[in-house]
C-alpha cells in the first residue's frame, strides 16, 4: 500500500495504514472509549491488515482524551446474559487482545486518561507503553464478579510481577501514573499533550532499525515469556538469517562509512 489510508471498520475504531508507522485509534468519546462487542470483534481483522501491509513496520495504539475505560458494561445484560453468551463475549475479547499481542510487528501504546479493564488489557498486549503523567490504570473484574482471563493475567504478571498483579486484580483499585511507572506497567511518562507524539516518534525510530533484528528480538522475547529458555533450530535460524542478510551488510557498511544505515 503506497499511500496512507484510513479504515473505519466499525464505529469507535479507525486504522491508518500506508506509512512506516500505522495507527489504530480507539475513538468513542461519549463512552470514554469503552470497547463494544463489535469493536472487540473487529480487532483481529484490523491487526491482520497491519500484518499484511508491507509499508507498516510498527503500530501505535492510541485513544483520544482517554485510552479506554474498558469493556462497555452497558452491553453485559444483553450480550453476557447467560453462560453461553458470556463465553462468546469473552472469546471475542480474548481474540481481539491476542491479535494485538501476536502481531509480528512492534506495538506502542500511547496511553492518556483512563486505561482500565479491557483498556489496560489492550495496553498490556502492546510491547511498549508510553503514558501521560495524569493517566489512571486499573483492572477491575473483582468489581463485576468476573475471573480475569488466564492469558491476560499472565501478561500482567510478566510485566509487573505476581505481587503487584495480585494487588491490581484483588483490589480493583486504580493506580496513578507514577505508580504505574515505578512497577513497570509503563515505560515512560510525559505531559498529556506529548504522549502521542512521543509514542509515534519511538515507533518511527523502531521502524528505522534493521527489521530482521527487530522481528527476531520480538520473537525471542515472546519465547522467553512463554518459558522457552533454550536455543533451538528456530532461534538459530534467526541468527543465520541475520548474518547473511542485506540488513547486516548495510549496517556494517554504514558503520564503516560513518553514516546512518538505510534499512
CSV table of N, CA and C in Angstrom, one decimal, residues 131-227:
chain,number,residue,atom,x,y,z
A,131,UNK,N,2.9,6.8,28.5
A,131,UNK,CA,1.7,7.2,29.2
A,131,UNK,C,1.8,8.7,29.6
A,132,UNK,N,0.6,9.3,29.8
A,132,UNK,CA,0.5,10.6,30.3
A,132,UNK,C,0.7,10.7,31.8
A,133,UNK,N,1.2,11.8,32.3
A,133,UNK,CA,1.5,11.9,33.7
A,133,UNK,C,0.3,11.9,34.6
A,134,UNK,N,-0.9,12.1,34.0
A,134,UNK,CA,-2.1,12.0,34.8
A,134,UNK,C,-3.0,10.8,34.4
A,135,UNK,N,-2.4,9.9,33.6
A,135,UNK,CA,-3.2,8.7,33.3
A,135,UNK,C,-3.5,7.9,34.5
A,136,UNK,N,-4.6,7.1,34.4
A,136,UNK,CA,-5.0,6.2,35.5
A,136,UNK,C,-5.2,4.8,35.0
A,137,UNK,N,-4.8,3.8,35.8
A,137,UNK,CA,-4.7,2.4,35.3
A,137,UNK,C,-5.4,1.5,36.3
A,138,UNK,N,-6.1,0.5,35.8
A,138,UNK,CA,-6.7,-0.5,36.7
A,138,UNK,C,-7.3,-1.6,35.9
A,139,UNK,N,-7.4,-2.8,36.6
A,139,UNK,CA,-8.1,-3.9,36.0
A,139,UNK,C,-9.1,-4.4,37.1
A,140,UNK,N,-10.4,-4.3,36.7
A,140,UNK,CA,-11.5,-4.3,37.7
A,140,UNK,C,-12.5,-5.5,37.6
A,141,UNK,N,-12.1,-6.7,37.2
A,141,UNK,CA,-13.1,-7.7,37.2
A,141,UNK,C,-13.6,-8.1,38.6
A,142,UNK,N,-12.9,-7.8,39.6
A,142,UNK,CA,-13.3,-8.0,41.0
A,142,UNK,C,-14.5,-7.2,41.4
A,143,UNK,N,-14.8,-6.1,40.6
A,143,UNK,CA,-16.0,-5.3,40.9
A,143,UNK,C,-17.2,-5.9,40.2
A,144,UNK,N,-17.0,-6.8,39.3
A,144,UNK,CA,-18.0,-7.4,38.5
A,144,UNK,C,-18.3,-8.8,38.7
A,145,UNK,N,-17.5,-9.5,39.5
A,145,UNK,CA,-17.7,-10.9,39.7
A,145,UNK,C,-17.2,-11.8,38.5
A,146,UNK,N,-16.2,-11.2,37.8
A,146,UNK,CA,-15.6,-11.9,36.7
A,146,UNK,C,-14.2,-12.4,37.0
A,147,UNK,N,-13.8,-13.6,36.6
A,147,UNK,CA,-12.4,-14.0,36.8
A,147,UNK,C,-11.7,-13.6,35.5
A,148,UNK,N,-10.6,-12.9,35.7
A,148,UNK,CA,-9.8,-12.4,34.6
A,148,UNK,C,-9.2,-13.5,33.8
A,149,UNK,N,-9.1,-13.3,32.5
A,149,UNK,CA,-8.6,-14.3,31.5
A,149,UNK,C,-7.2,-14.7,31.9
A,150,UNK,N,-6.9,-16.0,31.7
A,150,UNK,CA,-5.6,-16.6,32.1
A,150,UNK,C,-4.5,-16.0,31.3
A,151,UNK,N,-4.7,-15.9,30.0
A,151,UNK,CA,-3.6,-15.3,29.1
A,151,UNK,C,-3.3,-13.9,29.5
A,152,UNK,N,-4.4,-13.1,29.7
A,152,UNK,CA,-4.1,-11.7,30.1
A,152,UNK,C,-3.6,-11.6,31.5
A,153,UNK,N,-3.9,-12.5,32.4
A,153,UNK,CA,-3.3,-12.5,33.7
A,153,UNK,C,-1.8,-12.7,33.6
A,154,UNK,N,-1.5,-13.7,32.8
A,154,UNK,CA,0.0,-14.0,32.6
A,154,UNK,C,0.7,-12.7,32.0
A,155,UNK,N,0.0,-12.0,31.1
A,155,UNK,CA,0.6,-10.8,30.5
A,155,UNK,C,0.9,-9.8,31.6
A,156,UNK,N,-0.1,-9.6,32.6
A,156,UNK,CA,0.1,-8.7,33.7
A,156,UNK,C,1.2,-9.2,34.6
A,157,UNK,N,1.2,-10.4,34.9
A,157,UNK,CA,2.3,-11.0,35.8
A,157,UNK,C,3.6,-10.8,35.2
A,158,UNK,N,3.7,-11.0,33.9
A,158,UNK,CA,5.0,-10.9,33.2
A,158,UNK,C,5.5,-9.5,33.3
A,159,UNK,N,4.6,-8.5,33.3
A,159,UNK,CA,5.0,-7.1,33.2
A,159,UNK,C,5.3,-6.5,34.6
A,160,UNK,N,4.4,-6.8,35.6
A,160,UNK,CA,4.6,-6.2,36.9
A,160,UNK,C,5.0,-7.1,38.0
A,161,UNK,N,5.0,-8.5,37.8
A,161,UNK,CA,5.3,-9.4,38.8
A,161,UNK,C,4.1,-9.9,39.5
A,162,UNK,N,4.1,-11.0,40.2
A,162,UNK,CA,3.0,-11.6,40.9
A,162,UNK,C,2.4,-10.7,42.0
A,163,UNK,N,3.3,-10.1,42.8
A,163,UNK,CA,2.8,-9.3,43.9
A,163,UNK,C,1.9,-8.1,43.5
A,164,UNK,N,2.4,-7.4,42.5
A,164,UNK,CA,1.6,-6.2,42.0
A,164,UNK,C,0.4,-6.7,41.2
A,165,UNK,N,0.6,-7.8,40.5
A,165,UNK,CA,-0.6,-8.3,39.8
A,165,UNK,C,-1.7,-8.7,40.8
A,166,UNK,N,-1.3,-9.3,41.9
A,166,UNK,CA,-2.3,-9.7,42.9
A,166,UNK,C,-3.0,-8.4,43.5
A,167,UNK,N,-2.2,-7.4,43.8
A,167,UNK,CA,-2.9,-6.2,44.3
A,167,UNK,C,-3.8,-5.6,43.3
A,168,UNK,N,-3.4,-5.5,42.0
A,168,UNK,CA,-4.2,-4.9,41.0
A,168,UNK,C,-5.5,-5.7,40.8
A,169,UNK,N,-5.4,-7.0,40.7
A,169,UNK,CA,-6.6,-7.8,40.5
A,169,UNK,C,-7.5,-8.0,41.7
A,170,UNK,N,-6.9,-8.2,42.9
A,170,UNK,CA,-7.7,-8.4,44.1
A,170,UNK,C,-8.4,-7.1,44.5
A,171,UNK,N,-7.7,-6.0,44.4
A,171,UNK,CA,-8.3,-4.7,44.9
A,171,UNK,C,-9.2,-4.0,43.9
A,172,UNK,N,-8.9,-4.2,42.6
A,172,UNK,CA,-9.6,-3.4,41.5
A,172,UNK,C,-9.5,-1.9,41.7
A,173,UNK,N,-8.5,-1.5,42.4
A,173,UNK,CA,-8.2,-0.1,42.6
A,173,UNK,C,-7.5,0.5,41.4
A,174,UNK,N,-7.7,1.8,41.2
A,174,UNK,CA,-6.9,2.5,40.1
A,174,UNK,C,-5.6,2.9,40.6
A,175,UNK,N,-4.6,2.8,39.7
A,175,UNK,CA,-3.2,3.3,40.0
A,175,UNK,C,-3.0,4.6,39.3
A,176,UNK,N,-2.2,5.5,40.0
A,176,UNK,CA,-1.8,6.7,39.3
A,176,UNK,C,-0.6,6.4,38.4
A,177,UNK,N,-0.2,7.3,37.5
A,177,UNK,CA,0.8,7.1,36.5
A,177,UNK,C,2.2,6.9,37.1
A,178,UNK,N,2.4,7.6,38.2
A,178,UNK,CA,3.7,7.5,38.9
A,178,UNK,C,3.9,6.1,39.4
A,179,UNK,N,2.9,5.5,40.0
A,179,UNK,CA,2.9,4.1,40.5
A,179,UNK,C,3.1,3.2,39.3
A,180,UNK,N,2.4,3.4,38.2
A,180,UNK,CA,2.5,2.5,37.0
A,180,UNK,C,3.9,2.5,36.5
A,181,UNK,N,4.6,3.7,36.5
A,181,UNK,CA,5.9,3.7,36.0
A,181,UNK,C,6.9,3.0,37.0
A,182,UNK,N,6.6,3.2,38.3
A,182,UNK,CA,7.5,2.5,39.3
A,182,UNK,C,7.5,1.0,39.2
A,183,UNK,N,6.3,0.5,39.0
A,183,UNK,CA,6.1,-1.0,39.0
A,183,UNK,C,6.4,-1.6,37.6
A,184,UNK,N,6.7,-0.8,36.6
A,184,UNK,CA,7.0,-1.3,35.3
A,184,UNK,C,5.8,-1.5,34.4
A,185,UNK,N,4.6,-1.0,34.8
A,185,UNK,CA,3.4,-1.1,33.9
A,185,UNK,C,3.6,-0.3,32.7
A,186,UNK,N,4.3,0.9,32.8
A,186,UNK,CA,4.5,1.7,31.6
A,186,UNK,C,6.0,2.0,31.5
A,187,UNK,N,6.5,2.3,30.3
A,187,UNK,CA,7.9,2.6,30.1
A,187,UNK,C,8.3,4.0,30.3
A,188,UNK,N,7.5,5.0,30.0
A,188,UNK,CA,7.8,6.4,30.1
A,188,UNK,C,6.5,7.2,30.4
A,189,UNK,N,6.7,8.3,31.1
A,189,UNK,CA,5.7,9.3,31.4
A,189,UNK,C,6.0,10.6,30.7
A,190,UNK,N,5.0,11.3,30.2
A,190,UNK,CA,5.1,12.6,29.5
A,190,UNK,C,3.9,13.4,29.8
A,191,UNK,N,4.0,14.7,29.6
A,191,UNK,CA,2.7,15.5,29.6
A,191,UNK,C,1.7,15.0,28.6
A,192,UNK,N,0.5,15.1,29.0
A,192,UNK,CA,-0.6,14.6,28.1
A,192,UNK,C,-0.5,15.0,26.7
A,193,UNK,N,-0.2,16.2,26.4
A,193,UNK,CA,-0.1,16.7,25.1
A,193,UNK,C,1.0,16.1,24.2
A,194,UNK,N,2.0,15.5,24.9
A,194,UNK,CA,3.2,15.0,24.2
A,194,UNK,C,3.1,13.5,24.0
A,195,UNK,N,2.1,12.8,24.6
A,195,UNK,CA,2.2,11.3,24.6
A,195,UNK,C,2.1,10.7,23.2
A,196,UNK,N,1.2,11.1,22.4
A,196,UNK,CA,1.0,10.5,21.1
A,196,UNK,C,2.2,10.8,20.2
A,197,UNK,N,2.8,12.1,20.3
A,197,UNK,CA,3.9,12.4,19.5
A,197,UNK,C,5.1,11.6,20.0
A,198,UNK,N,5.3,11.4,21.3
A,198,UNK,CA,6.4,10.5,21.7
A,198,UNK,C,6.3,9.1,21.3
A,199,UNK,N,5.1,8.5,21.4
A,199,UNK,CA,4.8,7.2,21.0
A,199,UNK,C,5.1,7.0,19.5
A,200,UNK,N,4.7,8.0,18.7
A,200,UNK,CA,4.9,7.9,17.3
A,200,UNK,C,6.3,8.0,16.9
A,201,UNK,N,7.0,8.9,17.7
A,201,UNK,CA,8.5,9.1,17.4
A,201,UNK,C,9.2,7.8,17.8
A,202,UNK,N,8.9,7.2,18.9
A,202,UNK,CA,9.5,5.9,19.2
A,202,UNK,C,9.3,4.8,18.2
A,203,UNK,N,8.0,4.8,17.8
A,203,UNK,CA,7.6,3.8,16.8
A,203,UNK,C,8.4,4.0,15.5
A,204,UNK,N,8.5,5.3,15.1
A,204,UNK,CA,9.3,5.6,13.9
A,204,UNK,C,10.8,5.2,14.0
A,205,UNK,N,11.3,5.4,15.2
A,205,UNK,CA,12.7,5.0,15.5
A,205,UNK,C,12.9,3.5,15.3
A,206,UNK,N,11.9,2.8,15.9
A,206,UNK,CA,11.9,1.3,15.7
A,206,UNK,C,11.8,0.9,14.3
A,207,UNK,N,10.9,1.6,13.6
A,207,UNK,CA,10.7,1.3,12.1
A,207,UNK,C,11.9,1.6,11.3
A,208,UNK,N,12.8,2.5,11.8
A,208,UNK,CA,14.0,2.8,11.0
A,208,UNK,C,15.1,1.8,11.2
A,209,UNK,N,15.0,0.9,12.2
A,209,UNK,CA,16.1,0.0,12.5
A,209,UNK,C,16.0,-1.2,11.6
A,210,UNK,N,17.0,-2.1,11.7
A,210,UNK,CA,17.0,-3.3,10.9
A,210,UNK,C,15.8,-4.2,11.3
A,211,UNK,N,14.9,-4.4,10.3
A,211,UNK,CA,13.7,-5.1,10.7
A,211,UNK,C,13.9,-6.6,11.0
A,212,UNK,N,14.9,-7.2,10.5
A,212,UNK,CA,15.3,-8.5,10.8
A,212,UNK,C,15.7,-8.6,12.3
A,213,UNK,N,16.4,-7.6,12.8
A,213,UNK,CA,16.8,-7.6,14.2
A,213,UNK,C,15.6,-7.4,15.1
A,214,UNK,N,14.7,-6.4,14.7
A,214,UNK,CA,13.5,-6.1,15.5
A,214,UNK,C,12.6,-7.3,15.6
A,215,UNK,N,12.3,-7.9,14.4
A,215,UNK,CA,11.4,-9.1,14.5
A,215,UNK,C,12.0,-10.3,15.2
A,216,UNK,N,13.3,-10.5,15.0
A,216,UNK,CA,14.0,-11.6,15.7
A,216,UNK,C,13.9,-11.3,17.2
A,217,UNK,N,14.2,-10.1,17.6
A,217,UNK,CA,14.1,-9.8,19.1
A,217,UNK,C,12.7,-10.0,19.6
A,218,UNK,N,11.7,-9.6,18.9
A,218,UNK,CA,10.3,-9.7,19.3
A,218,UNK,C,10.0,-11.2,19.5
A,219,UNK,N,10.4,-12.0,18.5
A,219,UNK,CA,10.2,-13.5,18.6
A,219,UNK,C,10.8,-14.1,19.8
A,220,UNK,N,12.1,-13.8,20.0
A,220,UNK,CA,12.8,-14.4,21.2
A,220,UNK,C,12.3,-13.9,22.5
A,221,UNK,N,11.9,-12.6,22.6
A,221,UNK,CA,11.3,-12.1,23.9
A,221,UNK,C,10.0,-12.9,24.1
A,222,UNK,N,9.2,-13.1,23.1
A,222,UNK,CA,7.9,-13.9,23.3
A,222,UNK,C,8.2,-15.3,23.7
A,223,UNK,N,9.2,-15.9,23.2
A,223,UNK,CA,9.6,-17.3,23.6
A,223,UNK,C,10.0,-17.3,25.0
A,224,UNK,N,10.8,-16.4,25.5
A,224,UNK,CA,11.2,-16.3,26.9
A,224,UNK,C,10.1,-16.1,27.8
A,225,UNK,N,9.1,-15.3,27.4
A,225,UNK,CA,7.9,-15.0,28.3
A,225,UNK,C,7.1,-16.3,28.3
A,226,UNK,N,7.2,-17.1,27.3
A,226,UNK,CA,6.4,-18.4,27.3
A,226,UNK,C,7.2,-19.5,28.0
A,227,UNK,N,8.3,-19.2,28.6
A,227,UNK,CA,9.1,-20.2,29.3
A,227,UNK,C,10.0,-21.1,28.5
